[in-house]
mmCIF file of N, CA and C and ligand atoms in Angstrom:
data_model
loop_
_atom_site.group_PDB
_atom_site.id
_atom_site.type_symbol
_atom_site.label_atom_id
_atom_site.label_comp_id
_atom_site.label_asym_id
_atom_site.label_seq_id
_atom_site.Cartn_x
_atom_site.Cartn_y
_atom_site.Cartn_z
ATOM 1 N N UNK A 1 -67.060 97.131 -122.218
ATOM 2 C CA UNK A 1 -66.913 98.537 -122.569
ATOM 3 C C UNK A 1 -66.169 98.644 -123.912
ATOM 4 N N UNK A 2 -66.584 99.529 -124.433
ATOM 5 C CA UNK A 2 -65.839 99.938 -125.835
ATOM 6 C C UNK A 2 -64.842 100.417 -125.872
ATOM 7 N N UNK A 3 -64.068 100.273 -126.956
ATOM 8 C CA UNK A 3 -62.808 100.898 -127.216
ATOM 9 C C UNK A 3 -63.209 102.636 -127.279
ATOM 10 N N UNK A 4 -63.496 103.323 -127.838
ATOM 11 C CA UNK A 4 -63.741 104.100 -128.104
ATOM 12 C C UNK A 4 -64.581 105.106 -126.561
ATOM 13 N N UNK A 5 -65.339 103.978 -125.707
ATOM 14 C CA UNK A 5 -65.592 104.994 -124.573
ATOM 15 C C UNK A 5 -64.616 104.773 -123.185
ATOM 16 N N UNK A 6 -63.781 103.693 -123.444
ATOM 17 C CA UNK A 6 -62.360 104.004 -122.360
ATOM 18 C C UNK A 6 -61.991 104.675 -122.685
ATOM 19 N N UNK A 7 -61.466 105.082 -124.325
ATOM 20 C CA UNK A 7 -60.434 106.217 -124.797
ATOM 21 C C UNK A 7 -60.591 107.491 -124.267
ATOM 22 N N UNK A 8 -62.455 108.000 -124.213
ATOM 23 C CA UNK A 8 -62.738 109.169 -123.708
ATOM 24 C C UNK A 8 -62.613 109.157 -122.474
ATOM 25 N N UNK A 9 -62.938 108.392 -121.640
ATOM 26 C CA UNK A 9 -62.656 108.111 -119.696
ATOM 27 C C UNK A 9 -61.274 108.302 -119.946
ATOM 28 N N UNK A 10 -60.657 107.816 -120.328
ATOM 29 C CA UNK A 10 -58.806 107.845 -120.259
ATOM 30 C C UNK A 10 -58.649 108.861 -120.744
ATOM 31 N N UNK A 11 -58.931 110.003 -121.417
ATOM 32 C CA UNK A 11 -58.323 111.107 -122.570
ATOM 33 C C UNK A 11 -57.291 110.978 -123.187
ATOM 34 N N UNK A 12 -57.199 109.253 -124.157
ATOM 35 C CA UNK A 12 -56.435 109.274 -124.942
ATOM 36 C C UNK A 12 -57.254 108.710 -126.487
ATOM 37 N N UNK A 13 -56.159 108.480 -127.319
ATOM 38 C CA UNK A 13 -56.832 108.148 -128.626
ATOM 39 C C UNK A 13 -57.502 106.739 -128.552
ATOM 40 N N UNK A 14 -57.779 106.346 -129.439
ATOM 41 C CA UNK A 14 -58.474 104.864 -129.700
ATOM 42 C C UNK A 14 -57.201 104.440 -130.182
ATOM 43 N N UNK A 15 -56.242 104.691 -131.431
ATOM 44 C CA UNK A 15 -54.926 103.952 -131.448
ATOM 45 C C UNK A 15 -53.672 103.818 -130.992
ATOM 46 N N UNK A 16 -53.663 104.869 -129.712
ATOM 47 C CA UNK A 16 -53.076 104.443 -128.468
ATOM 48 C C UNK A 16 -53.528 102.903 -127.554
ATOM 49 N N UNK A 17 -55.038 102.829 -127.495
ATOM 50 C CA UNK A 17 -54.901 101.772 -126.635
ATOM 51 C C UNK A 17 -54.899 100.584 -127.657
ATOM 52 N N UNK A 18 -55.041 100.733 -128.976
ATOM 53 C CA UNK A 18 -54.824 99.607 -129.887
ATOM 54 C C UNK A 18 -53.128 99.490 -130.338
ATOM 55 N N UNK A 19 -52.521 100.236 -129.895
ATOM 56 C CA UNK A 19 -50.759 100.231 -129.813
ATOM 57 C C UNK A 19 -50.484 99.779 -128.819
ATOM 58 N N UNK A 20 -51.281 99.677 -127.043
ATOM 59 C CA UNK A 20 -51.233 99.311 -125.852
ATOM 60 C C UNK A 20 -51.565 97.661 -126.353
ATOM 61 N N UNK A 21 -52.076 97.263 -127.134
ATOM 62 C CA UNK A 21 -52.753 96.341 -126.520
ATOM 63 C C UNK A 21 -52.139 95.437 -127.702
ATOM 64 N N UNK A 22 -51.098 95.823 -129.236
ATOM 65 C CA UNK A 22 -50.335 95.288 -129.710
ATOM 66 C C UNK A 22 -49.193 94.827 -129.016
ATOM 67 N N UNK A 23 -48.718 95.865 -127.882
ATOM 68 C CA UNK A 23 -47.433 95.619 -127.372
ATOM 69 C C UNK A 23 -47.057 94.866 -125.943
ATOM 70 N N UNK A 24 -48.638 94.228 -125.835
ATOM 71 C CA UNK A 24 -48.915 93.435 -124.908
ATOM 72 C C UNK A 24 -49.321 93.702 -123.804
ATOM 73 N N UNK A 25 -49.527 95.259 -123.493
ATOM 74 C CA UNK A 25 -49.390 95.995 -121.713
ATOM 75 C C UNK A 25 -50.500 95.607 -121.830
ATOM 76 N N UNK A 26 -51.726 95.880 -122.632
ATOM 77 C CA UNK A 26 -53.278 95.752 -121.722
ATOM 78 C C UNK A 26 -53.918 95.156 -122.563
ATOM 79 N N UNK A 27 -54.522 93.972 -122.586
ATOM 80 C CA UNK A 27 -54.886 93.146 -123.751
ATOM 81 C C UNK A 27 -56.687 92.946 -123.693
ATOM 82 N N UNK A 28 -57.679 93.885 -124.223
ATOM 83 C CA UNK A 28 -58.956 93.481 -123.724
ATOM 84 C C UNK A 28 -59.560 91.966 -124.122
ATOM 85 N N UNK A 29 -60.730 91.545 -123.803
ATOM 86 C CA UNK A 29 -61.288 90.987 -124.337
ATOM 87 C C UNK A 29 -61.963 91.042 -125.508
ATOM 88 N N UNK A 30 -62.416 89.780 -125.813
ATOM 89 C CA UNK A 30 -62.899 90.456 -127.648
ATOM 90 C C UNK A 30 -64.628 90.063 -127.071
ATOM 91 N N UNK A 31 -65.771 90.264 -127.834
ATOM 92 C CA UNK A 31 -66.954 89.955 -127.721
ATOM 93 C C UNK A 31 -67.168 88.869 -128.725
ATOM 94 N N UNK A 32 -68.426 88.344 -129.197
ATOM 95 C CA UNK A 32 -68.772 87.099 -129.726
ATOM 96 C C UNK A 32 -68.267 87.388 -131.257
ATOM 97 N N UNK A 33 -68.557 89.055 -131.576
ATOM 98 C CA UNK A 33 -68.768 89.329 -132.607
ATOM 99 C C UNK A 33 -67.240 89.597 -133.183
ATOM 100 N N UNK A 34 -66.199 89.440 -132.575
ATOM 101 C CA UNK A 34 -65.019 90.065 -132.325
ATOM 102 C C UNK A 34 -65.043 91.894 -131.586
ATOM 103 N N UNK A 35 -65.455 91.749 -131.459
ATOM 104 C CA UNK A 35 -64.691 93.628 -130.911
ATOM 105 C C UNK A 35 -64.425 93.343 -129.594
ATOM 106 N N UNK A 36 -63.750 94.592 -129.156
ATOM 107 C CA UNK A 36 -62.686 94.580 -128.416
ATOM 108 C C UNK A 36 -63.804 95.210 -126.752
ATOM 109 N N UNK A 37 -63.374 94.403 -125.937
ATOM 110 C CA UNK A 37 -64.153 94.705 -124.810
ATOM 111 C C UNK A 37 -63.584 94.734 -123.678
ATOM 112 N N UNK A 38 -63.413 95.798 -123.189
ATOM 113 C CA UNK A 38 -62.929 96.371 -121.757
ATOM 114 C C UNK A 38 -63.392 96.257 -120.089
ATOM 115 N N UNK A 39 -63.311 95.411 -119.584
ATOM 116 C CA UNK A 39 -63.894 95.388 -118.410
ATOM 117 C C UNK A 39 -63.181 96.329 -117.377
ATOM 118 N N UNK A 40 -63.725 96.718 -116.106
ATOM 119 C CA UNK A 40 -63.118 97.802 -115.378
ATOM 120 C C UNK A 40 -61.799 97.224 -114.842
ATOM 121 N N UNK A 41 -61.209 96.006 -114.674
ATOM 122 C CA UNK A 41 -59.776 95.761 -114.232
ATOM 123 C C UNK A 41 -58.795 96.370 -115.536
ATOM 124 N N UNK A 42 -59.408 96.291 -116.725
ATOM 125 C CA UNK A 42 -58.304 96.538 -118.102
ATOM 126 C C UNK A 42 -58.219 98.012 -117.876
ATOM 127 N N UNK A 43 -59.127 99.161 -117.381
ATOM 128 C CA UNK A 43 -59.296 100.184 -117.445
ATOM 129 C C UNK A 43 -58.500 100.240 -115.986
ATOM 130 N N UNK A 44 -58.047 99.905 -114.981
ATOM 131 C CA UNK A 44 -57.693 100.032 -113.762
ATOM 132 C C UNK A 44 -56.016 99.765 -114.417
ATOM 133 N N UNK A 45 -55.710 98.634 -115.407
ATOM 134 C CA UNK A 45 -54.600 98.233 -115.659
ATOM 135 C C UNK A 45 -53.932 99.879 -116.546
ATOM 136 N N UNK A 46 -55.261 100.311 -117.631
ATOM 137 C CA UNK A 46 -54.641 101.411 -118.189
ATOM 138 C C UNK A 46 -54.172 102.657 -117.292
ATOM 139 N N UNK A 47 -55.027 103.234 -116.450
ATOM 140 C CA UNK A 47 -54.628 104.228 -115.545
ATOM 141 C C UNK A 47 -53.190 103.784 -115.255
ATOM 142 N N UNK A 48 -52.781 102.782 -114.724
ATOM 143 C CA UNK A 48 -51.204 102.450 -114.350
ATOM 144 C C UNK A 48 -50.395 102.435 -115.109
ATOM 145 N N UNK A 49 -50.727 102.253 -116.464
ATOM 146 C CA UNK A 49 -49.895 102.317 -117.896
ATOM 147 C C UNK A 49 -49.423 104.150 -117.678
ATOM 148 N N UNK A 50 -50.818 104.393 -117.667
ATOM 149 C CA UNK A 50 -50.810 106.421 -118.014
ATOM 150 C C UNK A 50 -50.240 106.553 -116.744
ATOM 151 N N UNK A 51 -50.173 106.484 -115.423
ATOM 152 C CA UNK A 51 -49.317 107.010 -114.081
ATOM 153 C C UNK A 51 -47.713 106.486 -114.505
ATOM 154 N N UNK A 52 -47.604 105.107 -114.923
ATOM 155 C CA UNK A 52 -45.952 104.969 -115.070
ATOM 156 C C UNK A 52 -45.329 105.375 -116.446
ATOM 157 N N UNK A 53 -46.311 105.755 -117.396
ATOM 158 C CA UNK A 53 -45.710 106.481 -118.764
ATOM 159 C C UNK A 53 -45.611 108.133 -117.813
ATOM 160 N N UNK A 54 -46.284 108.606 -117.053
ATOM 161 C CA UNK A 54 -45.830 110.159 -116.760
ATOM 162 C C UNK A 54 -44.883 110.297 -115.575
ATOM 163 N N UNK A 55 -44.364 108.989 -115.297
ATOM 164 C CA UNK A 55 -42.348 109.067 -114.493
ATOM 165 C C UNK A 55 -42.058 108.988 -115.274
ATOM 166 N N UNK A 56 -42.177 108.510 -116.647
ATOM 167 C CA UNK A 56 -40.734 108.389 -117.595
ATOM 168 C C UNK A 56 -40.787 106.578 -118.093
ATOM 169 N N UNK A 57 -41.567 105.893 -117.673
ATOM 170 C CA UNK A 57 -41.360 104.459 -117.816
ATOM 171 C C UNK A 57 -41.602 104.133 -119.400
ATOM 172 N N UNK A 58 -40.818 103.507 -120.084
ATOM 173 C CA UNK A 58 -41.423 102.829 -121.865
ATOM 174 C C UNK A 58 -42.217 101.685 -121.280
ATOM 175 N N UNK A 59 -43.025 101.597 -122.787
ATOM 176 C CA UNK A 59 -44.396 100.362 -122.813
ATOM 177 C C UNK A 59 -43.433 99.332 -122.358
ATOM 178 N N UNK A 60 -41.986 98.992 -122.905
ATOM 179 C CA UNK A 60 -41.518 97.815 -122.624
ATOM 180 C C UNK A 60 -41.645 97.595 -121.172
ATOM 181 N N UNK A 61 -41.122 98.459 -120.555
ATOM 182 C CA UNK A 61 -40.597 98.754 -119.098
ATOM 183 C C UNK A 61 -41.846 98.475 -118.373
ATOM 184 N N UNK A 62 -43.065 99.118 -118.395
ATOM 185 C CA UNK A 62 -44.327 99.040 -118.012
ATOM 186 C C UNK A 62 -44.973 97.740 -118.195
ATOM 187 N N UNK A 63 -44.827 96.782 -119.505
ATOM 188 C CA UNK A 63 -45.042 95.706 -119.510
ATOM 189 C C UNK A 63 -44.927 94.516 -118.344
ATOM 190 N N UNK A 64 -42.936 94.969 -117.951
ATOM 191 C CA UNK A 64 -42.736 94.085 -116.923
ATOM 192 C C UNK A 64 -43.045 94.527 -115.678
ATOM 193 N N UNK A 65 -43.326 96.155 -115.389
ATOM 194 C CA UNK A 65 -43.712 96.099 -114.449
ATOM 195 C C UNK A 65 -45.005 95.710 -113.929
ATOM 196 N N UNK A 66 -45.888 95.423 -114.456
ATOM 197 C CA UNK A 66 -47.582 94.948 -114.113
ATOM 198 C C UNK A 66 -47.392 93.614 -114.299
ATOM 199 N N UNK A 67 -46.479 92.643 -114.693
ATOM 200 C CA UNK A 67 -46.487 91.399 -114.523
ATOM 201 C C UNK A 67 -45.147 91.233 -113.609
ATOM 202 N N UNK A 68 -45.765 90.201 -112.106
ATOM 203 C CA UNK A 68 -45.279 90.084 -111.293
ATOM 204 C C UNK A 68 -43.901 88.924 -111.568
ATOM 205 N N UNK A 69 -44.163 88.187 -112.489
ATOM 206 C CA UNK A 69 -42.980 87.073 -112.692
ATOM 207 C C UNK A 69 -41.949 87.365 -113.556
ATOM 208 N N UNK A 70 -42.002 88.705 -114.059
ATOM 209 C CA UNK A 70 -41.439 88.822 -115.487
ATOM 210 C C UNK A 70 -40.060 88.944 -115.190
ATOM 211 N N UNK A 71 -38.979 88.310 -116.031
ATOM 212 C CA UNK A 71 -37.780 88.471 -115.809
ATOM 213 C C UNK A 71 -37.311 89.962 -115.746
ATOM 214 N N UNK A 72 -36.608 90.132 -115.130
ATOM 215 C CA UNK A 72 -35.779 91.981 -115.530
ATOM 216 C C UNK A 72 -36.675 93.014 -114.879
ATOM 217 N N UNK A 73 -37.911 92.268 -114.125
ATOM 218 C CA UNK A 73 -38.782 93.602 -113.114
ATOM 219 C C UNK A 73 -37.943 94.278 -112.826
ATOM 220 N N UNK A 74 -37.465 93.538 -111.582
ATOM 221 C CA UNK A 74 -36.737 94.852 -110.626
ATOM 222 C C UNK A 74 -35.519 95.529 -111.111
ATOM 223 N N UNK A 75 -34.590 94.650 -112.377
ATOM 224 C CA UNK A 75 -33.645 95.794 -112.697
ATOM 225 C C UNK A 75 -34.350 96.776 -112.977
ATOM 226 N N UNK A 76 -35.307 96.710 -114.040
ATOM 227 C CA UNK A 76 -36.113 97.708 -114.315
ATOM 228 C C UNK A 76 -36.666 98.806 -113.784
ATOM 229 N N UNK A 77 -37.425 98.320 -112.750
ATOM 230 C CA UNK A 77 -37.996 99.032 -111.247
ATOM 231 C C UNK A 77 -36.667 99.998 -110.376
ATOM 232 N N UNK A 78 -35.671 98.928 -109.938
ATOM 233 C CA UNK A 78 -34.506 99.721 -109.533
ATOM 234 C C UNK A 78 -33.665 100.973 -110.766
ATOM 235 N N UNK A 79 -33.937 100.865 -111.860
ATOM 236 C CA UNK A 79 -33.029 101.522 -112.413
ATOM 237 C C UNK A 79 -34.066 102.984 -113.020
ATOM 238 N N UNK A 80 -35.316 102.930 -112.990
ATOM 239 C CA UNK A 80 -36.353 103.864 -112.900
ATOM 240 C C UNK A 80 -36.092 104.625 -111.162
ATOM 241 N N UNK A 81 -36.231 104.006 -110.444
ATOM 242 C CA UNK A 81 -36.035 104.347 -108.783
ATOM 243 C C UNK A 81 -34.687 105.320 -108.948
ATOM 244 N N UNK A 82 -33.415 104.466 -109.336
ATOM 245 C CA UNK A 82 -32.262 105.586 -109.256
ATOM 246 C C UNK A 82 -32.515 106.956 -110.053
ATOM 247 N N UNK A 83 -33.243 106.891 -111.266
ATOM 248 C CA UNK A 83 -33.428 108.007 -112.015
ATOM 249 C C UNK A 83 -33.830 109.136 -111.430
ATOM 250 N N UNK A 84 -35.178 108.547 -110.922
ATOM 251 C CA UNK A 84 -35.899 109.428 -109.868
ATOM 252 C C UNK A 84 -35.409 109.914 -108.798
ATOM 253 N N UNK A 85 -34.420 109.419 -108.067
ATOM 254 C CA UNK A 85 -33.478 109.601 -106.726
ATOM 255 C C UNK A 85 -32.568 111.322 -107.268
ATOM 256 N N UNK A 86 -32.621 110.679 -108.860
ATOM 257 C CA UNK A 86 -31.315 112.135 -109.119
ATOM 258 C C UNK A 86 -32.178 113.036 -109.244
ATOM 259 N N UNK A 87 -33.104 112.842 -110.009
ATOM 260 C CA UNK A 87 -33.584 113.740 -110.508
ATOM 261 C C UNK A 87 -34.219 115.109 -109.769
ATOM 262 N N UNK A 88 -34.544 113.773 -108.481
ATOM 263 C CA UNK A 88 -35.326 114.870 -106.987
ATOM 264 C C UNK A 88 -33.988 115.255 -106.295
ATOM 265 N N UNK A 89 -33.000 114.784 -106.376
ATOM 266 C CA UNK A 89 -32.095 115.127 -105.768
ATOM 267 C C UNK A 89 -31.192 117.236 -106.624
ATOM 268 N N UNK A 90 -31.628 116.716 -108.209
ATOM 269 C CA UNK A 90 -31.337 117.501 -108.945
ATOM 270 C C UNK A 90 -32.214 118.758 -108.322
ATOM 271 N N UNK A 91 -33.313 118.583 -108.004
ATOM 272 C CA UNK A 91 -34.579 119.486 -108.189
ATOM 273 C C UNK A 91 -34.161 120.127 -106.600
ATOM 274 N N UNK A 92 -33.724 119.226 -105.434
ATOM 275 C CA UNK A 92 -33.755 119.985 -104.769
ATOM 276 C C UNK A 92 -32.730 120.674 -104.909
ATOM 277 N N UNK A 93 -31.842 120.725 -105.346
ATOM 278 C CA UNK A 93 -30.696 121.928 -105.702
ATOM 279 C C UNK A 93 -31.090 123.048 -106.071
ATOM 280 N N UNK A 94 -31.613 122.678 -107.214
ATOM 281 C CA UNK A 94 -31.982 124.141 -108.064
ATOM 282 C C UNK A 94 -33.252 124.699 -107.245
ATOM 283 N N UNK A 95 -33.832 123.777 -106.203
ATOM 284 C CA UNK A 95 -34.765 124.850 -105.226
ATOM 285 C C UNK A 95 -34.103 125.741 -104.102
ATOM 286 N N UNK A 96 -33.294 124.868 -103.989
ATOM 287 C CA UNK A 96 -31.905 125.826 -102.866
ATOM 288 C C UNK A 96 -31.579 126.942 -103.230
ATOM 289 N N UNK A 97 -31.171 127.069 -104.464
ATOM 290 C CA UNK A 97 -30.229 127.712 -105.050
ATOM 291 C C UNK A 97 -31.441 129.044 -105.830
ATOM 292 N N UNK A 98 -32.482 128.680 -106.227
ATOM 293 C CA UNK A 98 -33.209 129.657 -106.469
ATOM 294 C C UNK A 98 -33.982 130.127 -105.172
ATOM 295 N N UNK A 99 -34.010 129.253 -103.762
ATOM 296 C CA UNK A 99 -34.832 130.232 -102.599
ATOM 297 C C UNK A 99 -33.444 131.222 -102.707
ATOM 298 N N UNK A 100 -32.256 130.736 -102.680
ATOM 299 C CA UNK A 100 -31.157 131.766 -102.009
ATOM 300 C C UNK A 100 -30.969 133.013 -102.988
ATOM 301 N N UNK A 101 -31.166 132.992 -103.924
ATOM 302 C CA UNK A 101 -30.913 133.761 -105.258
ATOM 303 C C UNK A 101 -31.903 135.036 -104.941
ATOM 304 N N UNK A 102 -33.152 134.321 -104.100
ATOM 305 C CA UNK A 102 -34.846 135.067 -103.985
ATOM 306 C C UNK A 102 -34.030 136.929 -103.253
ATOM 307 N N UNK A 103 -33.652 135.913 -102.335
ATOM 308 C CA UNK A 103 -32.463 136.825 -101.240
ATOM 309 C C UNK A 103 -31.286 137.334 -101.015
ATOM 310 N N UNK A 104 -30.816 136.865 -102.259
ATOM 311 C CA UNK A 104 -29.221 136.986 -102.340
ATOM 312 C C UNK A 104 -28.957 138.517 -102.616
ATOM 313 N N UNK A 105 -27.822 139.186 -101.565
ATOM 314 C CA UNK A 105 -27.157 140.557 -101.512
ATOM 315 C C UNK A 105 -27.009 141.339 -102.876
ATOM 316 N N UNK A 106 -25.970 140.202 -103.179
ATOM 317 C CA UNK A 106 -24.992 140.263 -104.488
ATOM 318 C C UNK A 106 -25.137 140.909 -105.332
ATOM 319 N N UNK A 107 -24.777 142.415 -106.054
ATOM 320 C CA UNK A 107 -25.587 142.479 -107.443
ATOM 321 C C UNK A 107 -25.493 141.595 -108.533
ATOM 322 N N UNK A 108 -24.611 140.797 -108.365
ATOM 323 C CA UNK A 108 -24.137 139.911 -109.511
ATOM 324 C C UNK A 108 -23.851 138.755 -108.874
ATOM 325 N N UNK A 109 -24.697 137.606 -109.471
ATOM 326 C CA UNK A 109 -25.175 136.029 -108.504
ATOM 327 C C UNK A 109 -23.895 135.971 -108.884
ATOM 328 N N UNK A 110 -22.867 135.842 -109.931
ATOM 329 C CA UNK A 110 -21.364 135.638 -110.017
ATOM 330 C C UNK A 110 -20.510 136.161 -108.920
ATOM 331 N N UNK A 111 -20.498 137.226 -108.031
ATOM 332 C CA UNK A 111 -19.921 137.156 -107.102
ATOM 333 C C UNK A 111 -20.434 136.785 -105.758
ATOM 334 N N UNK A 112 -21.331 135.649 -105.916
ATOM 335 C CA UNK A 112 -21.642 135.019 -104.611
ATOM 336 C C UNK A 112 -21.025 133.944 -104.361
ATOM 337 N N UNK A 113 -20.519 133.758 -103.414
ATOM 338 C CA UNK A 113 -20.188 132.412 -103.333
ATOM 339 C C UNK A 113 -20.856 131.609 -103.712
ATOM 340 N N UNK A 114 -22.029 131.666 -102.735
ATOM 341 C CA UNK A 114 -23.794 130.188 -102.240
ATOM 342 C C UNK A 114 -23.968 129.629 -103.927
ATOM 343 N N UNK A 115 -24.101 131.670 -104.561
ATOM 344 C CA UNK A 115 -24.594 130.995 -105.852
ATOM 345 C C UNK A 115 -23.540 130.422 -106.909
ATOM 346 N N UNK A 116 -22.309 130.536 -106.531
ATOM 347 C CA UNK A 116 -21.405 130.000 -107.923
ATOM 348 C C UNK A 116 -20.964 128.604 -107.067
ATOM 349 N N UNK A 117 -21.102 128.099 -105.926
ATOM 350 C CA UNK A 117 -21.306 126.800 -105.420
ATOM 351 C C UNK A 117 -22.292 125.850 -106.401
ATOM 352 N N UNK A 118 -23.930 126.338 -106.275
ATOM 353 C CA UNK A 118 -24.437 125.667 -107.288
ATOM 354 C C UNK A 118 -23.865 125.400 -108.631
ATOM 355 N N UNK A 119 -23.364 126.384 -108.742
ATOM 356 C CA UNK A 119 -22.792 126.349 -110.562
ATOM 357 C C UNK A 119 -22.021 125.156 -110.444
ATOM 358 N N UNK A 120 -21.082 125.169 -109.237
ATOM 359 C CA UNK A 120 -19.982 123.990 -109.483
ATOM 360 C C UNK A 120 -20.693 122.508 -109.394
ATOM 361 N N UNK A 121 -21.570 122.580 -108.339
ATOM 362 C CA UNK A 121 -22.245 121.442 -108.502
ATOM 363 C C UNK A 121 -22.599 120.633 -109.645
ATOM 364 N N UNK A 122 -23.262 121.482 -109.991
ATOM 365 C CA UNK A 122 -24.184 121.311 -111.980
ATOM 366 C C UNK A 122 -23.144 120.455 -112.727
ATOM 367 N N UNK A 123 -21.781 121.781 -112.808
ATOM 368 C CA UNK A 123 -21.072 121.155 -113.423
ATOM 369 C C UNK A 123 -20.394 119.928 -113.349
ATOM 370 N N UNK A 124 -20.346 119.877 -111.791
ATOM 371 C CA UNK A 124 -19.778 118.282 -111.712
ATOM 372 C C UNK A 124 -20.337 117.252 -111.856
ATOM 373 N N UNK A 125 -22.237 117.494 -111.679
ATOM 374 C CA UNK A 125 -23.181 116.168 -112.252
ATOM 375 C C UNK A 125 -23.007 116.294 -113.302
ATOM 376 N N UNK A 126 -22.979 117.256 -114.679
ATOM 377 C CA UNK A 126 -22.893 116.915 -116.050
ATOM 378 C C UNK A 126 -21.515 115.869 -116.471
ATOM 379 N N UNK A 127 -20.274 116.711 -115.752
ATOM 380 C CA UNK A 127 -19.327 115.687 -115.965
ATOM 381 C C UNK A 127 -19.299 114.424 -115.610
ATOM 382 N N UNK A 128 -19.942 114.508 -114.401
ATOM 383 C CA UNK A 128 -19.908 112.629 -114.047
ATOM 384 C C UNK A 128 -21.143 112.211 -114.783
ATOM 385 N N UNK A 129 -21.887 112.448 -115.577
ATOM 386 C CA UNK A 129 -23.008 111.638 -116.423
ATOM 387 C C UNK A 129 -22.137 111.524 -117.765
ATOM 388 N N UNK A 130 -21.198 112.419 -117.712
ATOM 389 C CA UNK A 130 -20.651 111.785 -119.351
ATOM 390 C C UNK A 130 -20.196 110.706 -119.356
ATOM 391 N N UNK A 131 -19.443 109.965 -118.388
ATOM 392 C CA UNK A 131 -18.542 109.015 -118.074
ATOM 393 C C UNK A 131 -19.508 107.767 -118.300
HETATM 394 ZN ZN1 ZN B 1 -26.049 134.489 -103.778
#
């Protein structure tokens, strides 16, 4: 397969997967003539590039994760995992805090308790990320 008709199956550029494939994540085959040739595992390898670039993962990071021996996987893996832990942890807050808001008495979310609880929260994850 061509460079140019994975790019369109993938909906990305042609020098995206020629930046993919400098930085080692997905390396096609070449043909007799040299060009660059894609069989459906390289195209199975890119989809996983594009699913772990949209958590947040860099090419570096993604590199080691599709190779099973690579030194620094799992810090890697584990330290993507904690990100994600806050982040959903973040999200369910601010879903709490906006169902209660949906309903809240108060004319002013400042004199609610529920809602100036969240506030304190916030503030105490920003402070403990400065550290
Ligand atoms: Zn409230």
């Amino acid at each position: 397969m061509k460079i140019g008709e994975v790019a369109a199956r993938l909906g990305v550029a042609t020098h995206v997967l020629r930046h993919w494939e400098d930085e080692g994540v997905v390396v096609p085959d070449r043909t007799s003539s040299g060009h660059r040739d894609y069989a459906e595992e390289h195209l199975r390898r890119l989809r996983i590039v594009q699913s772990c670039q949209a958590v947040g993962l860099r090419l570096a990071e993604i590199r080691l994760v599709l190779h099973h021996d690579q030194q620094g996987r799992e810090t890697v893996i584990d330290r993507r995992l904690d990100a994600i832990r806050r982040q959903r942890a973040e999200l369910e807050r601010a879903e709490t805090f906006l169902t209660h808001v949906r309903t809240c008495r108060h004319d002013l979310v400042t004199r609610c308790a529920a809602c100036s609880a969240y506030a304190r929260t916030e503030r105490a994850r920003e402070v403990t990320s400065d550290c």
